[in-house]
Tab-separated table of C-alpha atoms and ligand atoms in Angstrom:
chain	number	residue	atom	x	y	z
J	1	MET	CA	0.013	-0.081	-0.003
J	2	SER	CA	1.294	3.515	-0.890
J	3	THR	CA	2.361	6.126	1.808
J	4	PRO	CA	-0.703	8.363	2.400
J	5	ARG	CA	-0.735	11.879	1.247
J	6	ILE	CA	-1.623	13.776	4.398
J	7	LYS	CA	-2.032	17.527	4.095
J	8	THR	CA	-4.744	18.018	7.052
J	9	ILE	CA	-5.076	15.737	9.999
J	10	LEU	CA	-7.707	15.724	12.917
J	11	VAL	CA	-6.155	14.766	16.194
J	12	THR	CA	-8.892	14.271	18.842
J	13	GLY	CA	-7.873	14.639	22.581
J	14	GLY	CA	-4.989	16.700	21.823
J	15	ALA	CA	-5.402	18.517	25.076
J	16	GLY	CA	-4.729	15.350	26.963
J	17	PHE	CA	-1.454	13.677	27.939
J	18	ILE	CA	-0.544	11.486	24.846
J	19	GLY	CA	-2.514	13.495	22.297
J	20	GLY	CA	-0.534	16.525	23.320
J	21	ASN	CA	2.696	14.905	23.134
J	22	PHE	CA	1.750	13.698	19.755
J	23	ILE	CA	0.861	16.943	18.473
J	24	ARG	CA	4.093	18.540	19.585
J	25	MET	CA	6.060	15.831	17.918
J	26	PHE	CA	3.958	15.703	14.692
J	27	LEU	CA	4.193	19.503	14.112
J	28	ASP	CA	7.855	19.261	14.436
J	29	ARG	CA	8.195	16.235	12.090
J	30	HIS	CA	5.638	17.244	9.468
J	31	ARG	CA	6.151	20.822	8.589
J	32	ASP	CA	3.522	20.989	5.829
J	33	VAL	CA	0.565	19.347	7.362
J	34	GLU	CA	-2.412	21.335	9.055
J	35	VAL	CA	-3.273	19.815	12.540
J	36	VAL	CA	-6.682	20.279	13.924
J	37	ASN	CA	-6.949	19.368	17.539
J	38	LEU	CA	-10.793	18.652	18.560
J	39	ASP	CA	-10.913	18.241	22.406
J	40	LYS	CA	-14.032	18.509	24.603
J	41	LEU	CA	-11.606	19.859	27.577
J	42	THR	CA	-12.980	17.555	30.026
J	43	TYR	CA	-11.228	17.474	33.641
J	44	ALA	CA	-8.275	15.786	31.754
J	45	GLY	CA	-7.912	18.282	28.975
J	46	ASN	CA	-5.404	21.267	29.635
J	47	LEU	CA	-4.596	23.744	26.889
J	48	GLU	CA	-1.626	24.696	29.192
J	49	SER	CA	0.143	21.573	28.015
J	50	LEU	CA	0.026	22.977	24.511
J	51	ARG	CA	1.313	26.509	25.038
J	52	ASP	CA	4.412	26.111	23.057
J	53	VAL	CA	2.665	25.116	19.966
J	54	GLU	CA	-0.320	27.476	19.908
J	55	LYS	CA	1.265	30.063	17.749
J	56	ASN	CA	2.260	27.631	15.215
J	57	SER	CA	0.227	28.514	12.056
J	58	LEU	CA	-0.197	24.967	11.200
J	59	TYR	CA	-1.903	24.277	14.505
J	60	HIS	CA	-5.748	25.018	15.199
J	61	PHE	CA	-7.871	24.157	18.288
J	62	TYR	CA	-11.592	23.454	18.483
J	63	ARG	CA	-13.421	22.659	21.553
J	64	GLY	CA	-15.970	20.065	21.003
J	65	ASP	CA	-17.261	16.515	21.609
J	66	ILE	CA	-16.323	13.522	19.246
J	67	ALA	CA	-19.759	12.125	20.096
J	68	ASP	CA	-21.519	15.298	18.591
J	69	GLU	CA	-21.786	13.951	15.050
J	70	ALA	CA	-23.202	17.225	13.690
J	71	PHE	CA	-20.205	19.183	15.123
J	72	VAL	CA	-17.783	16.620	13.705
J	73	ARG	CA	-19.456	16.926	10.491
J	74	ARG	CA	-19.072	20.624	10.297
J	75	LEU	CA	-15.470	20.431	11.145
J	76	PHE	CA	-14.906	17.953	8.293
J	77	ASN	CA	-16.752	20.335	5.907
J	78	GLU	CA	-14.437	23.096	6.839
J	79	TRP	CA	-11.242	21.084	6.827
J	80	HIS	CA	-11.641	17.837	4.693
J	81	PHE	CA	-9.247	15.795	6.615
J	82	ASP	CA	-7.040	13.206	4.974
J	83	ALA	CA	-6.417	11.504	8.173
J	84	VAL	CA	-7.885	11.055	11.784
J	85	VAL	CA	-6.112	10.055	14.801
J	86	ASN	CA	-8.436	9.255	17.844
J	87	PHE	CA	-6.742	9.827	21.151
J	88	ALA	CA	-9.878	11.291	22.711
J	89	ALA	CA	-11.344	9.141	25.471
J	90	GLU	CA	-12.146	8.656	29.069
J	91	SER	CA	-8.977	7.082	30.181
J	92	HIS	CA	-8.901	6.326	33.817
J	93	VAL	CA	-9.848	2.907	35.143
J	94	ASP	CA	-10.957	4.039	38.433
J	95	ARG	CA	-13.234	6.456	37.197
J	96	SER	CA	-14.678	4.084	34.913
J	97	ILE	CA	-15.585	1.917	38.105
J	98	LEU	CA	-17.055	4.936	39.756
J	99	GLY	CA	-19.177	5.985	36.738
J	100	PRO	CA	-19.008	4.074	33.316
J	101	SER	CA	-21.369	6.278	31.315
J	102	ALA	CA	-19.092	8.754	30.182
J	103	PHE	CA	-16.798	5.877	29.025
J	104	ILE	CA	-19.544	4.558	26.706
J	105	ASP	CA	-20.455	7.975	25.633
J	106	THR	CA	-16.975	9.065	24.573
J	107	ASN	CA	-15.035	5.945	23.720
J	108	VAL	CA	-17.797	3.971	22.093
J	109	ARG	CA	-20.400	6.481	20.701
J	110	GLY	CA	-17.777	9.087	20.068
J	111	THR	CA	-15.593	6.585	18.047
J	112	MET	CA	-18.692	5.636	16.089
J	113	ALA	CA	-19.416	9.357	15.219
J	114	LEU	CA	-15.985	9.763	14.040
J	115	LEU	CA	-15.993	6.591	11.921
J	116	GLU	CA	-19.397	7.660	10.460
J	117	VAL	CA	-18.374	11.066	9.283
J	118	SER	CA	-14.848	9.774	8.154
J	119	ARG	CA	-16.926	7.242	5.930
J	120	GLU	CA	-19.070	10.038	4.620
J	121	PHE	CA	-16.121	12.318	3.673
J	122	GLY	CA	-13.636	9.632	2.842
J	123	VAL	CA	-10.203	9.594	4.562
J	124	GLU	CA	-6.959	8.083	3.642
J	125	ARG	CA	-6.186	6.836	7.173
J	126	PHE	CA	-8.256	6.518	10.605
J	127	LEU	CA	-5.977	5.587	13.367
J	128	GLN	CA	-7.849	4.330	16.509
J	129	VAL	CA	-5.523	4.619	19.663
J	130	SER	CA	-6.070	1.666	21.733
J	131	THR	CA	-4.638	-0.118	24.916
J	132	ASP	CA	-3.217	-3.389	26.087
J	133	GLU	CA	-5.992	-3.535	28.558
J	134	VAL	CA	-8.350	-4.744	25.918
J	135	TYR	CA	-6.528	-8.028	26.311
J	136	GLY	CA	-7.323	-8.589	29.986
J	137	SER	CA	-4.845	-9.862	32.532
J	138	LEU	CA	-1.560	-12.200	32.185
J	139	GLY	CA	-0.283	-14.673	34.638
J	140	PRO	CA	3.413	-14.685	35.615
J	141	THR	CA	4.514	-15.546	31.998
J	142	GLY	CA	3.721	-14.802	28.324
J	143	LYS	CA	2.930	-11.532	26.488
J	144	PHE	CA	0.081	-10.049	24.474
J	145	THR	CA	0.214	-10.406	20.755
J	146	GLU	CA	-2.184	-9.163	18.376
J	147	SER	CA	-3.892	-12.393	18.095
J	148	THR	CA	-4.658	-12.619	21.775
J	149	HIS	CA	-8.197	-13.141	22.655
J	150	ILE	CA	-9.887	-9.852	23.670
J	151	SER	CA	-10.939	-10.124	27.423
J	152	PRO	CA	-11.472	-6.730	28.857
J	153	ASN	CA	-11.916	-6.662	32.629
J	154	SER	CA	-13.015	-3.183	33.473
J	155	PRO	CA	-15.848	-0.714	32.126
J	156	TYR	CA	-12.810	1.434	30.581
J	157	SER	CA	-11.270	-1.548	28.762
J	158	ALA	CA	-14.648	-2.866	27.777
J	159	SER	CA	-15.400	0.498	26.166
J	160	LYS	CA	-11.982	0.543	24.185
J	161	ALA	CA	-12.395	-3.094	23.097
J	162	SER	CA	-15.772	-1.874	21.723
J	163	ALA	CA	-14.092	1.080	19.753
J	164	ASP	CA	-11.501	-1.505	18.399
J	165	MET	CA	-14.373	-3.544	17.171
J	166	LEU	CA	-16.116	-0.634	15.616
J	167	ALA	CA	-12.965	0.314	13.802
J	168	ARG	CA	-12.668	-3.196	12.385
J	169	ALA	CA	-16.301	-3.212	11.348
J	170	TRP	CA	-16.149	0.115	9.579
J	171	TRP	CA	-13.086	-1.276	7.665
J	172	LYS	CA	-14.649	-4.566	6.708
J	173	THR	CA	-18.153	-3.327	5.949
J	174	PHE	CA	-17.808	0.237	4.719
J	175	GLY	CA	-14.073	0.306	3.649
J	176	VAL	CA	-13.027	3.105	6.158
J	177	PRO	CA	-9.215	2.514	6.139
J	178	THR	CA	-8.705	1.930	9.847
J	179	LEU	CA	-5.663	1.105	11.885
J	180	VAL	CA	-5.621	0.050	15.539
J	181	THR	CA	-2.735	0.621	17.950
J	182	ARG	CA	-2.630	-0.918	21.172
J	183	CYS	CA	-0.125	0.461	23.546
J	184	SER	CA	1.029	-0.279	27.031
J	185	ASN	CA	1.105	2.024	30.150
J	186	ASN	CA	2.529	5.469	29.138
J	187	TYR	CA	4.627	7.722	31.449
J	188	GLY	CA	6.099	11.087	30.870
J	189	PRO	CA	5.547	15.005	31.009
J	190	PHE	CA	2.073	16.211	31.138
J	191	GLN	CA	0.389	13.073	32.536
J	192	PHE	CA	-2.620	13.916	34.721
J	193	PRO	CA	-1.814	13.265	38.459
J	194	GLU	CA	-4.502	10.708	38.813
J	195	LYS	CA	-2.504	8.079	36.915
J	196	PHE	CA	0.045	5.914	38.975
J	197	ILE	CA	3.573	7.456	38.201
J	198	PRO	CA	2.660	11.091	38.471
J	199	LEU	CA	0.400	10.469	41.521
J	200	MET	CA	3.104	8.812	43.160
J	201	ILE	CA	5.551	11.676	42.361
J	202	ALA	CA	3.111	14.439	43.346
J	203	ASN	CA	2.324	12.675	46.669
J	204	ALA	CA	5.990	12.083	47.567
J	205	LEU	CA	6.889	15.710	46.825
J	206	ARG	CA	4.026	16.817	49.314
J	207	ASP	CA	5.008	14.293	51.864
J	208	LYS	CA	1.592	12.560	51.432
J	209	LYS	CA	0.840	8.817	51.479
J	210	LEU	CA	1.372	6.844	48.303
J	211	PRO	CA	-1.675	4.586	47.922
J	212	ILE	CA	-0.642	1.081	46.632
J	213	TYR	CA	-3.716	-1.107	45.586
J	214	GLY	CA	-3.613	-4.704	46.927
J	215	ASP	CA	-0.358	-6.307	47.492
J	216	GLY	CA	1.379	-3.870	44.981
J	217	MET	CA	2.562	-6.917	42.863
J	218	ASN	CA	0.563	-5.908	39.809
J	219	VAL	CA	2.897	-5.658	36.966
J	220	ARG	CA	2.715	-2.929	34.153
J	221	ASP	CA	4.815	-2.760	31.039
J	222	TRP	CA	5.909	1.061	31.029
J	223	ILE	CA	6.615	2.979	27.731
J	224	TYR	CA	7.857	6.613	27.547
J	225	VAL	CA	5.134	8.808	26.055
J	226	GLU	CA	7.542	9.958	22.953
J	227	ASP	CA	8.077	6.405	21.996
J	228	HIS	CA	4.419	5.646	21.870
J	229	CYS	CA	3.659	8.941	19.741
J	230	ASP	CA	6.531	7.848	17.437
J	231	ALA	CA	4.853	4.611	16.947
J	232	VAL	CA	1.463	5.987	16.256
J	233	ASP	CA	3.041	8.388	13.439
J	234	VAL	CA	4.937	5.230	12.041
J	235	VAL	CA	1.709	3.254	11.988
J	236	LEU	CA	-0.175	6.092	10.272
J	237	TYR	CA	2.165	6.543	7.491
J	238	LYS	CA	3.376	2.890	7.014
J	239	GLY	CA	1.054	0.610	8.735
J	240	LYS	CA	-1.181	-1.683	6.734
J	241	VAL	CA	-4.833	-0.796	6.621
J	242	GLY	CA	-7.088	-3.235	8.694
J	243	GLU	CA	-4.198	-4.233	11.023
J	244	ILE	CA	-3.557	-3.954	14.570
J	245	TYR	CA	-0.300	-3.050	16.027
J	246	ASN	CA	0.804	-3.728	19.611
J	247	ILE	CA	3.310	-1.190	21.135
J	248	GLY	CA	5.266	-1.927	24.244
J	249	GLY	CA	8.112	-0.610	26.153
J	250	GLY	CA	9.489	-3.851	27.351
J	251	ASN	CA	9.785	-2.543	30.948
J	252	GLU	CA	7.743	-4.712	33.215
J	253	VAL	CA	7.701	-3.087	36.835
J	254	ALA	CA	5.597	-4.248	39.867
J	255	ASN	CA	3.794	-1.147	41.195
J	256	ILE	CA	5.433	-1.356	44.604
J	257	GLU	CA	8.853	-1.515	43.073
J	258	MET	CA	8.039	1.435	41.069
J	259	ALA	CA	6.750	3.495	44.116
J	260	ARG	CA	10.019	2.473	46.006
J	261	LEU	CA	12.088	3.887	43.108
J	262	ILE	CA	10.253	7.036	43.060
J	263	LEU	CA	10.666	7.530	46.686
J	264	SER	CA	14.399	6.824	46.709
J	265	LYS	CA	14.987	9.146	43.802
J	266	LEU	CA	13.192	11.899	45.716
J	267	ASP	CA	15.070	11.002	48.771
J	268	LYS	CA	11.671	10.334	50.548
J	269	PRO	CA	10.963	7.729	53.326
J	270	GLU	CA	9.373	4.284	52.561
J	271	SER	CA	6.988	4.960	55.471
J	272	LEU	CA	5.045	7.059	52.954
J	273	LEU	CA	3.880	3.730	51.313
J	274	GLU	CA	0.201	2.745	52.179
J	275	PHE	CA	-1.308	-0.425	51.119
J	276	VAL	CA	-4.959	0.347	50.309
J	277	LYS	CA	-8.153	-1.492	49.301
J	278	ASP	CA	-7.575	-3.284	45.922
J	279	ARG	CA	-9.141	-2.036	42.543
J	280	PRO	CA	-12.024	-4.278	41.667
J	281	GLY	CA	-11.244	-6.421	38.772
J	282	HIS	CA	-7.477	-5.389	38.879
J	283	ASP	CA	-5.696	-6.795	36.298
J	284	ARG	CA	-2.446	-8.606	37.496
J	285	ARG	CA	-0.007	-8.255	34.773
J	286	TYR	CA	0.400	-6.739	31.314
J	287	ALA	CA	3.316	-7.223	28.749
J	288	MET	CA	3.414	-6.486	25.184
J	289	ASP	CA	4.792	-8.575	22.356
J	290	SER	CA	5.688	-5.638	19.901
J	291	SER	CA	7.354	-7.969	17.257
J	292	ARG	CA	4.978	-7.050	14.496
J	293	ILE	CA	5.617	-3.237	14.525
J	294	GLU	CA	9.231	-3.728	15.012
J	295	THR	CA	9.581	-6.413	12.103
J	296	GLU	CA	7.194	-5.082	9.778
J	297	LEU	CA	7.311	-1.417	10.205
J	298	GLY	CA	10.898	-0.868	11.748
J	299	TRP	CA	9.636	0.847	14.972
J	300	LYS	CA	11.492	0.181	18.240
J	301	ALA	CA	11.151	2.010	21.666
J	302	THR	CA	14.330	4.075	22.022
J	303	ARG	CA	14.049	5.475	25.591
J	304	SER	CA	15.511	3.032	28.271
J	305	PHE	CA	13.472	3.016	31.402
J	306	LYS	CA	16.232	4.524	33.508
J	307	GLU	CA	16.367	7.556	31.143
J	308	GLY	CA	12.640	7.932	30.967
J	309	ILE	CA	11.823	7.803	34.608
J	310	ASP	CA	14.603	10.399	35.343
J	311	LEU	CA	13.225	12.724	32.502
J	312	THR	CA	9.777	12.257	34.100
J	313	ILE	CA	10.703	12.875	37.723
J	314	ASN	CA	12.747	15.919	36.611
J	315	TRP	CA	9.770	17.174	34.646
J	316	TYR	CA	7.393	16.938	37.628
J	317	LEU	CA	10.033	18.850	39.710
J	318	LYS	CA	10.394	21.553	37.291
J	319	ASN	CA	6.895	21.947	36.573
J	320	GLN	CA	5.054	22.030	39.984
J	321	ASP	CA	2.765	24.844	38.883
J	322	TRP	CA	1.281	22.658	36.273
J	323	TRP	CA	0.268	19.604	38.465
J	324	GLN	CA	-0.305	21.672	41.527
J	325	ARG	CA	-2.985	23.671	39.836
J	326	ILE	CA	-4.547	20.584	38.708
J	327	ILE	CA	-4.583	18.982	42.322
J	328	SER	CA	-5.830	22.049	44.019
J	329	GLY	CA	-8.610	22.799	41.445
J	330	GLU	CA	-11.739	20.817	40.750
J	331	TYR	CA	-9.878	17.703	40.659
J	332	GLN	CA	-9.777	17.929	44.509
J	333	ASP	CA	-13.194	16.200	45.044
J	334	TYR	CA	-12.452	13.237	43.117
J	335	TYR	CA	-8.979	12.985	44.745
J	336	LYS	CA	-10.530	13.074	48.092
J	337	LEU	CA	-12.939	10.483	47.062
J	338	GLN	CA	-10.658	8.231	45.628
J	339	TYR	CA	-7.532	8.477	47.808
J	340	GLU	CA	-8.295	9.929	51.147
J	341	GLU	CA	-11.637	8.807	52.233
J	342	ARG	CA	-11.345	5.015	51.291
Z	401	NAD	P1	-6.046	11.681	28.846
Z	401	NAD	O1	-7.253	11.429	29.890
Z	401	NAD	O2	-5.004	12.319	29.315
Z	401	NAD	O3	-6.641	12.690	27.713
Z	401	NAD	C1	-7.880	12.472	27.001
Z	401	NAD	C2	-8.233	13.789	26.360
Z	401	NAD	O4	-9.513	13.449	25.596
Z	401	NAD	C3	-8.514	14.934	27.304
Z	401	NAD	O5	-7.765	16.086	26.593
Z	401	NAD	C4	-10.074	15.193	27.105
Z	401	NAD	O6	-10.353	16.500	27.261
Z	401	NAD	C5	-10.315	14.525	25.783
Z	401	NAD	N1	-11.708	14.031	25.653
Z	401	NAD	C6	-12.439	13.252	26.603
Z	401	NAD	N2	-13.635	13.004	25.987
Z	401	NAD	C7	-13.837	13.660	24.982
Z	401	NAD	C8	-14.840	13.880	23.982
Z	401	NAD	N3	-16.121	13.318	24.203
Z	401	NAD	N4	-14.653	14.641	22.843
Z	401	NAD	C9	-13.301	15.334	22.710
Z	401	NAD	N5	-12.336	15.140	23.659
Z	401	NAD	C10	-12.583	14.391	24.495
Z	401	NAD	O7	-5.737	10.368	28.181
Z	401	NAD	P2	-4.428	9.924	27.492
Z	401	NAD	O8	-3.668	9.058	28.661
Z	401	NAD	O9	-3.693	10.912	26.920
Z	401	NAD	O10	-4.852	8.808	26.519
Z	401	NAD	C11	-4.984	9.028	25.263
Z	401	NAD	C12	-5.675	7.935	24.488
Z	401	NAD	O11	-4.554	6.955	24.540
Z	401	NAD	C13	-6.694	7.261	24.992
Z	401	NAD	O12	-7.702	6.880	23.967
Z	401	NAD	C14	-6.471	5.993	25.786
Z	401	NAD	O13	-7.405	4.952	25.901
Z	401	NAD	C15	-5.276	5.611	25.096
Z	401	NAD	N6	-4.176	4.932	25.881
Z	401	NAD	C16	-3.525	5.480	26.892
Z	401	NAD	C17	-2.516	4.866	27.565
Z	401	NAD	C18	-1.924	5.620	28.866
Z	401	NAD	O14	-1.067	4.955	29.340
Z	401	NAD	N7	-2.302	6.597	29.244
Z	401	NAD	C19	-2.028	3.663	27.314
Z	401	NAD	C20	-2.696	3.183	26.015
Z	401	NAD	C21	-3.603	3.793	25.343
Z	402	TDX	O1	-3.291	5.179	43.284
Z	402	TDX	C1	-3.060	4.131	42.680
Z	402	TDX	N1	-2.437	3.101	43.246
Z	402	TDX	C2	-2.140	1.889	42.471
Z	402	TDX	O2	-1.483	0.981	43.132
Z	402	TDX	C3	-3.348	4.045	41.150
Z	402	TDX	C4	-4.008	5.245	40.348
Z	402	TDX	C5	-3.000	3.011	40.623
Z	402	TDX	N2	-2.461	1.866	41.051
Z	402	TDX	C6	-1.998	0.660	40.361
Z	402	TDX	C7	-3.175	0.187	39.566
Z	402	TDX	C8	-2.468	-0.352	38.292
Z	402	TDX	O3	-1.937	-1.664	38.577
Z	402	TDX	O4	-1.096	1.142	39.491
Z	402	TDX	C9	-1.137	0.494	38.167
Z	402	TDX	C10	-1.359	1.640	37.200
Z	402	TDX	O5	-2.460	2.238	37.308
Z	402	TDX	P1	-3.073	3.386	36.386
Z	402	TDX	O6	-2.095	4.576	36.238
Z	402	TDX	O7	-4.484	3.675	36.856
Z	402	TDX	O8	-3.041	2.706	35.023
Z	402	TDX	P2	-3.677	1.466	34.402
Z	402	TDX	O9	-4.985	1.001	35.118
Z	402	TDX	O10	-2.646	0.361	34.234
Z	402	TDX	O11	-4.188	2.038	32.883
Z	402	TDX	C11	-3.295	2.864	32.206
Z	402	TDX	O12	-2.716	2.152	31.261
Z	402	TDX	C12	-3.365	1.691	30.053
Z	402	TDX	C13	-3.982	4.061	31.625
Z	402	TDX	O13	-4.713	4.791	32.677
Z	402	TDX	C14	-5.045	3.642	30.500
Z	402	TDX	O14	-5.475	4.624	29.989
Z	402	TDX	C15	-4.299	2.872	29.489
Z	402	TDX	O15	-5.115	2.167	28.450
C-alpha cells in the first residue's frame, strides 16, 4: 500500500497527555501538515500543555465533543481531513468503576461518530489509539500478541475494546481505512496526576501517602510517551490498513517496585507507602509483544526505563505549577473520594 498523502489531520484528545505529546512531535516532524486538535476539555484536557505550539500557524484548536456527530461533520466540511488519529477518551480505569456512562459516550459513541463522518467524507487513514488493557490480564509468564483473545475486565477496557471492534467493522463493511494501535502504560511529561506515576511523584513531593492497591505486585509494561507517539506516527504512514499493532516499552515493573524507586529518587522515606483496598477487577500483569511493529514497520522503543523515569521525575520537579494547579482545582473532590476517604 502506498504512503498516504496527508495535508490535513484531525487529532482528537490533543489537550490530554498522549495527544498533546503527539501534536508537539507531529508538528515538528511534518512541517507541511495542518493539524486540527478537537478536544472537549474534560477534567483531563488542559491547553496549558500546548502553550508552546499554539502560535504555530499549522496548529488549530476546536473545543467540541467527538460524540457530537453534527459538530464533527461541520469540522470535516471546513477541513476535509486526509487522516484522523483518535486519542480522545475517558482514560482512567478507577473513574470507569465509579461512573461508566461517560466511557460509553466518548469511547464507544464518540468513536462511532468519528468513523461515520470519516466514511461520509472519505479519509486516507483512520487510526484508533487503543490499549493493552483490551486483552485482559496475564499470569506470571507470556505476552499479549495481536491475536490474543480480547478479554476486557473494566468498564474502561470494555469501552476501548468496543471501539476497536467498531474500527474493524467500519473497515470490513464500509471500507473506512482503519488501523488500531494497542499500547502499554505510558509515562512522561504532562500526564494527569490521577495516573500511577505522576500521582506517586506528586504525593511524595508533598509528603503525602502513596496509595498502593492490593499487594502492590501488579505489573505494568511502561513506555515513555514519546516512544508511543513515534509508533503512532509510524503506523499512520506505514501501517497496513485493517491491521492491529501492539506497542510496548519492554519494561515490566511491579507497582510497589515503582513506588519505592520514586521515593528513593526523591529522597523520601518508605514510610509514605500505604497499602489500600484493591481496585475491583484489577488486572494482574500486562506485557506486550511488539514484534509485529518492529519487524514489519521498523519501529522500536528508544528510551530506556532508566532515562525515561529520570526525565519524568525531573519534569514534575520543574513543572510543579502545572500539576499543583490541577490538584488544588476541581480535581480535589475526586482526589479526596478516591484516595483520602477510602
Ligand atoms: P487523557 O485522559 O490524558 O486525555 C484524554 C483527552 O481526551 C483529554 O484532553 C479530554 O479532554 C479529551 N476528551 C475526552 N472526552 C472527549 C470527547 N467526548 N470529545 C473530545 N475530547 C474528549 O488520556 P491519555 O492518557 O492521553 O490517553 C489518550 C488515548 O490513549 C486514550 O484513547 C487512551 O485510551 C489511550 N491509551 C492511553 C494509555 C496510557 O497509559 N495513558 C495507554 C494506552 C492507550
Ligand atoms: O493510586 C493508585 N495506586 C495503585 O496501586 C493508582 C492510581 C494506581 N495503582 C495501580 C493500578 C495499576 O496496577 O497502578 C497501576 C497503574 O494504574 P493506572 O495509572 O491507573 O493505569 P492502568 O490502570 O494500568 O491503565 C493505564 O494504562 C493503560 C491508563 O490509565 C489507561 O488509559 C491505558 O489504557
